[in-house]
Amino acid sequence: MLVLGVESSCDETALALVNEAGVVASVMATQMDLHALFGGVVPELASREHARLIGPLCDELWRQAFPGLDPEEGWRRVDRVAVARGPGLLGSLLVGVAFAKALAVSRSLPLVGVNHLHAHLLVAGLPHKGAGTTHLEFPALGVLVSGGHTHLYRMDSPSSMTALGRTLDDAAGEACDKFAKMAGLPYPGGALLDMLGKRGKAEPRMFPRPYINNDTLDFSFSGLKTAGALWLKNHPDAFFPHGLRPVKERLEEDAPQILCDAAASFLLAVAETLAIKAERAMGQFSPRCIVVAGGVAANSVVRRVFGELAARKSVPLLIPPLSLCTDNGVMIAWNGLLLAKEGMHHNLEMPAIPRGKPIPNDFVCA
Ligand code: KG4
Ligand code: ZN
């Protein structure tokens, strides 16, 4: 089965074709530099950019997937159109959903709406080159950590994913980005903090592990953000200095050591908070593997701390390759394929669902 996936929920426009063996072709355009000018994603600009980019990207996907082949012949090989239908920025989602519906109608293909969050986790099971023998086995514990979301899931199958906990305020990535911004780093600063942290020494008591003295599996990272702001206020020497050259080029030479130490400490607080609640979730059921996914799964401290948890619990840890941790079209196509295999699709009424609203179980079963 060959599935086309469309992703446009935030600031990445991405398309991919996958089959049971893995990725056939994948293209993406990021708007990161545009939004960096404003210090965060500007929804109106994001949707306009999606609308501008999605058509040419589709042409590029076709060239990559079927070089030298008549596009009509390429289309005849496609079995489903999958699209991220939420959660995300509504204007952005609508571009991808309208595009996918148009393709589905014009090519008489079934449409499969995909939950963007589920897709982040399920892509850990995608076959890819260099993969070991570890498979995504159900039930699995899913830890989704991105710029907009922090969720713990019990994963029983691609169509049965139960949220056990979620953040009540800031997402883990958002907390990292805000701490980085307050320290003088450009948006999104999570990956830059990671680079700085690698040159620093973590002090476990520098920042709190927030919202752990309770019996829920929810998170709250706003207290950590405040602790970070307070620490920076008391340590003006930790700020990353202004300069003419791009920050990335000056990271090595210009970052104060005290900021590197704080970055390592902040990331340790984030990672340990996530792992504490993940371990508690494992008290509720016995997962056959732990999946950590989303942009923050790229973080080296998160990877290490979850590696230690998995080893302690003797459960395999699955983390998608870096290119599939941040938003991409492959994960949407793969999730669409898994749902299609279960006989699920949507009719053309399927609405896009913005962040904060529950995604309905409105599949039409074949
Ligand atoms: O999943 P994603 O691409 O987008 C969504 O939010 O849906 O995640 C982006 C987030 C941003 O907050 C970014 O700063 C963070 O992932 N991120 C990282 C790293 N790489 C990306 N945070 C910490 N360490 C990293 N290496
Ligand atoms: Zn995402």
Coordinates of C-alpha atoms and ligand atoms in Angstrom, one line a residue:
M1 CA 0.0 0.0 0.0
L2 CA 1.4 3.4 -1.0
V3 CA 0.2 6.4 1.1
L4 CA 0.7 10.1 0.5
G5 CA 1.0 12.1 3.8
V6 CA 0.4 15.8 4.2
E7 CA 1.6 17.8 7.2
S8 CA 0.9 21.5 7.8
S9 CA -0.1 21.8 11.4
C10 CA 2.5 24.3 12.5
D11 CA 5.4 25.9 10.7
E12 CA 6.6 23.0 8.5
T13 CA 5.0 22.1 5.2
A14 CA 5.8 18.5 4.5
L15 CA 4.7 15.7 2.2
A16 CA 5.8 12.1 1.9
L17 CA 5.1 8.8 0.3
V18 CA 5.5 5.6 2.4
N19 CA 4.7 2.0 2.0
E20 CA 5.0 -1.0 4.3
A21 CA 8.8 -1.1 3.7
G22 CA 9.3 2.5 4.8
V23 CA 9.9 5.9 3.1
V24 CA 9.6 6.1 -0.6
A25 CA 10.0 9.9 -0.9
S26 CA 9.9 12.8 1.5
V27 CA 10.0 16.6 1.1
M28 CA 9.7 19.5 3.5
A29 CA 10.0 23.2 3.7
T30 CA 10.5 24.9 7.1
Q31 CA 9.4 28.4 7.9
M32 CA 11.6 28.6 11.0
D33 CA 13.7 31.5 9.8
L34 CA 10.6 33.6 8.9
H35 CA 9.0 33.1 12.4
A36 CA 12.4 33.5 14.1
L37 CA 12.2 37.2 13.1
F38 CA 9.1 37.5 15.4
G39 CA 10.3 35.3 18.2
G40 CA 7.6 32.6 17.7
V41 CA 5.2 31.2 15.1
V42 CA 2.9 33.9 13.6
P43 CA -0.3 31.9 12.7
E44 CA -1.4 34.1 9.8
L45 CA 2.0 34.1 8.2
A46 CA 2.3 30.3 8.7
S47 CA -0.9 29.5 6.8
R48 CA 0.0 31.8 4.0
E49 CA 3.3 30.2 3.6
H50 CA 1.7 26.7 3.6
A51 CA -0.6 27.8 0.8
R52 CA 2.4 29.1 -1.2
L53 CA 4.6 26.1 -0.7
I54 CA 2.4 23.0 -0.7
G55 CA 1.8 22.8 -4.5
P56 CA 5.5 23.1 -5.5
L57 CA 6.4 20.7 -2.8
C58 CA 4.0 18.1 -4.2
D59 CA 5.6 18.5 -7.6
E60 CA 9.0 18.0 -6.0
L61 CA 7.8 14.9 -4.2
W62 CA 6.6 13.4 -7.5
R63 CA 10.0 14.1 -9.1
Q64 CA 11.7 12.4 -6.2
A65 CA 9.4 9.4 -6.0
F66 CA 8.8 8.7 -9.7
P67 CA 11.8 10.2 -11.7
G68 CA 11.1 10.2 -15.4
L69 CA 7.6 8.8 -14.9
D70 CA 4.4 10.4 -16.2
P71 CA 2.8 12.0 -13.1
E72 CA -0.5 10.2 -14.1
E73 CA 1.2 6.9 -13.8
G74 CA 2.6 8.0 -10.4
W75 CA -0.9 8.8 -9.2
R76 CA -2.2 5.4 -10.2
R77 CA 0.2 3.8 -7.7
V78 CA -1.1 5.8 -4.7
D79 CA -3.7 4.1 -2.5
R80 CA -4.6 6.6 0.2
V81 CA -4.2 10.3 1.0
A82 CA -3.4 10.9 4.7
V83 CA -3.4 14.3 6.3
A84 CA -2.6 15.8 9.7
R85 CA -6.1 17.0 10.8
G86 CA -5.1 18.3 14.2
P87 CA -4.2 19.4 16.8
G88 CA -2.4 22.5 15.5
L89 CA -2.9 26.0 14.2
L90 CA -6.3 26.0 12.6
G91 CA -5.4 28.2 9.6
S92 CA -2.3 26.0 8.9
L93 CA -4.2 22.8 9.3
L94 CA -6.9 24.0 6.9
V95 CA -4.4 24.4 4.1
G96 CA -3.2 20.8 4.4
V97 CA -6.7 19.4 4.9
A98 CA -8.1 21.3 1.9
F99 CA -5.2 20.2 -0.2
A100 CA -5.6 16.6 0.8
K101 CA -9.3 16.6 0.3
A102 CA -8.8 18.1 -3.2
L103 CA -6.3 15.3 -4.1
A104 CA -8.6 12.6 -2.7
V105 CA -11.6 13.9 -4.7
S106 CA -9.7 14.4 -7.9
R107 CA -8.0 11.0 -7.8
S108 CA -10.9 9.1 -6.2
L109 CA -8.7 8.1 -3.3
P110 CA -9.8 7.4 0.3
L111 CA -8.9 10.2 2.8
V112 CA -7.4 9.3 6.2
G113 CA -7.3 12.0 8.8
V114 CA -4.4 11.6 11.2
N115 CA -3.9 12.8 14.8
H116 CA -0.6 14.7 14.6
L117 CA 0.4 13.6 18.1
H118 CA -0.3 9.9 17.5
A119 CA 1.8 10.2 14.3
H120 CA 4.8 11.5 16.2
L121 CA 4.7 8.4 18.4
L122 CA 3.8 5.7 15.9
V123 CA 6.5 6.7 13.5
A124 CA 8.9 5.0 15.9
G125 CA 7.7 1.7 14.4
L126 CA 8.5 2.7 10.8
P127 CA 11.0 0.3 9.2
H128 CA 14.2 2.3 8.3
K129 CA 17.7 1.6 7.3
G130 CA 20.0 0.9 10.2
A131 CA 17.1 -0.1 12.5
G132 CA 18.0 -2.7 15.0
T133 CA 15.7 -5.6 15.9
T134 CA 13.5 -3.5 18.2
H135 CA 9.9 -3.3 17.0
L136 CA 7.1 -1.1 18.3
E137 CA 5.2 -3.6 20.3
F138 CA 1.8 -2.9 22.0
P139 CA 1.0 -1.9 24.6
A140 CA 3.6 0.8 24.6
L141 CA 4.2 3.8 26.8
G142 CA 4.3 6.9 24.6
V143 CA 6.1 10.0 25.7
L144 CA 5.4 12.9 23.3
V145 CA 7.5 15.9 23.9
S146 CA 7.4 18.8 21.4
G147 CA 7.2 22.6 21.3
G148 CA 3.4 22.5 21.7
H149 CA 2.7 19.3 23.5
T150 CA 3.8 17.1 26.4
H151 CA 1.7 14.0 26.6
L152 CA 1.9 10.5 28.1
Y153 CA 0.0 7.8 26.2
R154 CA -0.9 4.3 26.7
M155 CA -0.6 2.9 23.1
D156 CA -2.7 -0.2 22.5
S157 CA -2.8 -0.1 18.7
P158 CA -2.7 2.7 16.0
S159 CA -6.4 3.3 16.5
S160 CA -6.4 2.9 20.3
M161 CA -4.2 5.6 21.9
T162 CA -5.2 6.8 25.4
A163 CA -3.8 10.0 26.9
L164 CA -2.8 9.3 30.5
G165 CA -1.4 12.8 31.2
R166 CA -0.6 16.1 29.6
T167 CA 0.9 19.4 30.4
L168 CA -1.5 21.9 32.1
D169 CA 0.4 24.9 30.8
D170 CA 3.8 25.1 28.9
A171 CA 5.0 22.1 26.9
A172 CA 8.5 20.8 27.6
G173 CA 9.9 22.3 24.4
E174 CA 8.1 25.6 25.0
A175 CA 9.8 25.8 28.4
C176 CA 13.2 25.2 26.8
D177 CA 12.5 27.7 24.1
K178 CA 11.4 30.4 26.6
F179 CA 14.4 29.8 28.8
A180 CA 16.7 30.1 25.8
K181 CA 15.0 33.3 24.6
M182 CA 15.3 34.8 28.1
A183 CA 19.0 34.0 28.0
G184 CA 19.4 35.9 24.7
L185 CA 19.2 33.0 22.2
P186 CA 17.1 33.1 19.1
Y187 CA 13.8 31.1 18.7
P188 CA 13.5 28.2 18.8
G189 CA 16.3 27.8 21.3
G190 CA 15.8 24.2 22.4
A191 CA 18.4 22.7 20.2
L192 CA 20.8 25.6 21.0
L193 CA 20.4 24.9 24.7
D194 CA 21.3 21.3 24.0
M195 CA 24.5 22.3 22.3
L196 CA 25.4 24.6 25.1
G197 CA 24.5 22.0 27.7
K198 CA 26.9 19.6 26.2
R199 CA 29.7 22.0 27.2
G200 CA 28.4 22.5 30.7
K201 CA 28.1 20.6 33.9
A202 CA 24.6 19.9 35.2
E203 CA 23.9 21.0 38.8
P204 CA 20.8 18.9 39.8
R205 CA 19.7 21.3 42.5
M206 CA 19.8 24.4 40.3
F207 CA 16.2 24.0 39.0
P208 CA 13.1 22.3 40.4
R209 CA 11.4 19.1 39.1
P210 CA 8.0 20.8 38.9
Y211 CA 4.6 19.4 39.7
I212 CA 5.7 15.9 40.8
N213 CA 4.2 15.9 44.4
N214 CA 0.8 14.8 43.3
D215 CA -0.8 11.6 42.0
T216 CA -1.7 12.7 38.5
L217 CA 0.3 12.0 35.3
D218 CA 0.0 15.6 34.2
F219 CA 2.8 18.0 33.9
S220 CA 3.3 21.7 34.6
F221 CA 6.4 23.3 33.3
S222 CA 5.5 27.0 34.0
G223 CA 7.1 26.8 37.4
L224 CA 10.4 25.6 35.9
K225 CA 10.2 28.5 33.4
T226 CA 9.7 31.0 36.3
A227 CA 12.7 29.4 38.1
G228 CA 14.7 29.8 34.9
A229 CA 13.7 33.5 34.6
L230 CA 14.6 34.2 38.3
W231 CA 17.9 32.5 37.9
L232 CA 18.7 34.6 34.8
K233 CA 17.7 37.7 36.6
N234 CA 20.2 37.0 39.4
H235 CA 22.9 36.0 36.9
P236 CA 23.2 38.8 34.3
D237 CA 26.7 37.5 33.4
A238 CA 25.0 34.3 32.0
F239 CA 23.4 36.1 29.1
F240 CA 24.5 35.2 25.6
P241 CA 26.0 38.4 24.2
H242 CA 24.7 40.3 21.2
G243 CA 26.9 40.1 18.1
L244 CA 26.9 40.7 14.4
R245 CA 27.4 37.1 13.3
P246 CA 24.6 34.5 13.6
V247 CA 24.4 32.9 17.1
K248 CA 25.1 29.4 15.8
E249 CA 28.5 30.5 14.5
R250 CA 29.4 32.1 17.8
L251 CA 28.1 29.5 20.1
E252 CA 31.4 27.9 20.8
E253 CA 33.4 31.1 21.5
D254 CA 30.8 33.5 22.9
A255 CA 28.7 31.3 25.4
P256 CA 29.6 32.1 29.0
Q257 CA 30.5 28.9 30.9
I258 CA 27.8 29.7 33.5
L259 CA 25.2 29.7 30.8
C260 CA 26.4 26.3 29.5
D261 CA 26.1 24.9 33.1
A262 CA 22.6 26.4 33.4
A263 CA 21.5 24.9 30.1
A264 CA 22.7 21.5 31.2
S265 CA 20.9 21.9 34.5
F266 CA 17.7 23.1 32.9
L267 CA 17.6 20.3 30.5
L268 CA 18.3 17.8 33.3
A269 CA 15.3 19.2 35.2
V270 CA 13.1 18.8 32.1
A271 CA 14.3 15.3 31.3
E272 CA 14.0 14.0 34.9
T273 CA 10.5 15.5 35.4
L274 CA 9.4 13.7 32.2
A275 CA 11.0 10.4 33.4
I276 CA 9.5 10.6 36.9
K277 CA 6.0 10.7 35.5
A278 CA 6.8 8.2 32.8
E279 CA 8.0 5.7 35.5
R280 CA 4.8 6.3 37.4
A281 CA 2.7 5.6 34.3
M282 CA 4.6 2.2 34.1
G283 CA 3.0 1.4 37.5
Q284 CA -0.4 1.5 35.8
F285 CA 0.3 -1.1 33.1
S286 CA 3.3 -3.0 31.8
P287 CA 4.4 -1.6 28.5
R288 CA 6.4 -3.7 26.1
C289 CA 8.4 -0.7 25.1
I290 CA 8.8 3.0 25.7
V291 CA 8.5 5.4 22.8
V292 CA 9.9 8.9 23.1
A293 CA 9.0 11.2 20.2
G294 CA 8.5 14.9 19.2
G295 CA 11.1 17.6 18.7
V296 CA 12.4 17.4 22.3
A297 CA 13.2 13.7 21.8
A298 CA 16.1 15.0 19.8
N299 CA 17.5 16.3 23.1
S300 CA 20.6 14.5 24.2
V301 CA 19.8 14.7 28.0
V302 CA 16.2 13.4 27.4
R303 CA 17.7 10.5 25.4
R304 CA 20.1 9.6 28.1
V305 CA 17.7 9.9 31.0
F306 CA 15.1 7.7 29.2
G307 CA 17.8 5.3 28.2
E308 CA 18.6 4.9 31.9
L309 CA 14.9 4.4 32.8
A310 CA 14.4 1.8 30.0
A311 CA 17.5 -0.1 31.1
R312 CA 16.4 0.0 34.8
K313 CA 12.9 -1.4 33.8
S314 CA 14.4 -3.8 31.2
V315 CA 12.1 -2.5 28.5
P316 CA 13.3 -1.5 25.0
L317 CA 13.4 2.3 24.3
L318 CA 12.4 3.5 20.8
I319 CA 13.2 7.0 19.6
P320 CA 12.6 7.9 16.0
P321 CA 15.7 9.1 14.0
L322 CA 16.4 12.8 14.4
S323 CA 14.8 13.7 11.0
L324 CA 11.5 12.1 12.1
C325 CA 11.5 13.6 15.6
T326 CA 10.5 17.1 14.4
D327 CA 7.4 17.6 12.3
N328 CA 7.5 15.7 9.0
G329 CA 5.3 14.2 6.3
V330 CA 6.6 10.7 6.8
M331 CA 4.9 10.2 10.2
I332 CA 1.5 11.3 8.8
A333 CA 1.8 9.0 5.8
W334 CA 2.9 6.1 8.1
N335 CA 0.1 6.7 10.6
G336 CA -2.4 6.9 7.6
L337 CA -1.0 3.5 6.4
L338 CA -1.5 1.9 9.8
L339 CA -5.1 3.2 10.1
A340 CA -5.9 2.2 6.5
K341 CA -4.6 -1.3 7.3
E342 CA -7.3 -1.4 10.1
G343 CA -9.9 -0.4 7.4
M344 CA -10.3 3.2 8.6
H345 CA -10.7 6.3 6.6
H346 CA -12.7 9.6 6.7
N347 CA -15.4 11.1 4.5
L348 CA -14.9 14.6 3.0
E349 CA -16.7 16.3 5.9
M350 CA -13.7 15.6 8.2
P351 CA -13.0 18.8 10.1
A352 CA -9.6 20.2 11.0
I353 CA -9.2 20.3 14.8
P354 CA -7.3 23.2 16.5
R355 CA -5.1 22.8 19.5
G356 CA -7.0 22.3 22.8
K357 CA -10.0 20.6 21.2
P358 CA -10.5 16.9 21.4
I359 CA -10.1 15.0 18.2
P360 CA -13.3 13.0 17.5
N361 CA -13.3 9.4 16.6
D362 CA -15.1 10.0 13.4
F363 CA -13.6 7.2 11.2
V364 CA -15.6 5.5 8.6
C365 CA -14.8 1.8 8.8
A366 CA -14.5 -0.1 5.5
Ligands
KG4_1 O1 7.8 18.4 17.3 P1 8.3 19.7 16.9 O2 9.2 19.8 15.7 O3 7.2 20.8 16.7 C1 6.1 20.8 17.5 O4 6.1 21.5 18.5 O5 5.1 20.1 17.1 O6 9.1 20.2 18.2 C2 9.8 21.5 18.2 C3 10.3 21.7 19.6 C4 10.9 23.1 19.8 O7 10.4 23.5 21.1 C5 12.4 22.9 19.8 O8 13.1 23.9 20.6 C6 12.5 21.5 20.4 O9 11.4 20.8 19.8 N1 13.8 20.9 20.1 C7 14.7 20.6 21.1 C8 15.8 20.0 20.4 N2 15.5 20.0 19.1 C9 14.3 20.5 18.9 N3 14.6 20.8 22.4 C10 15.7 20.4 23.1 N4 16.8 19.9 22.6 C11 16.9 19.6 21.3 N5 18.0 19.1 20.7
ZN2 ZN 4.7 18.1 16.1

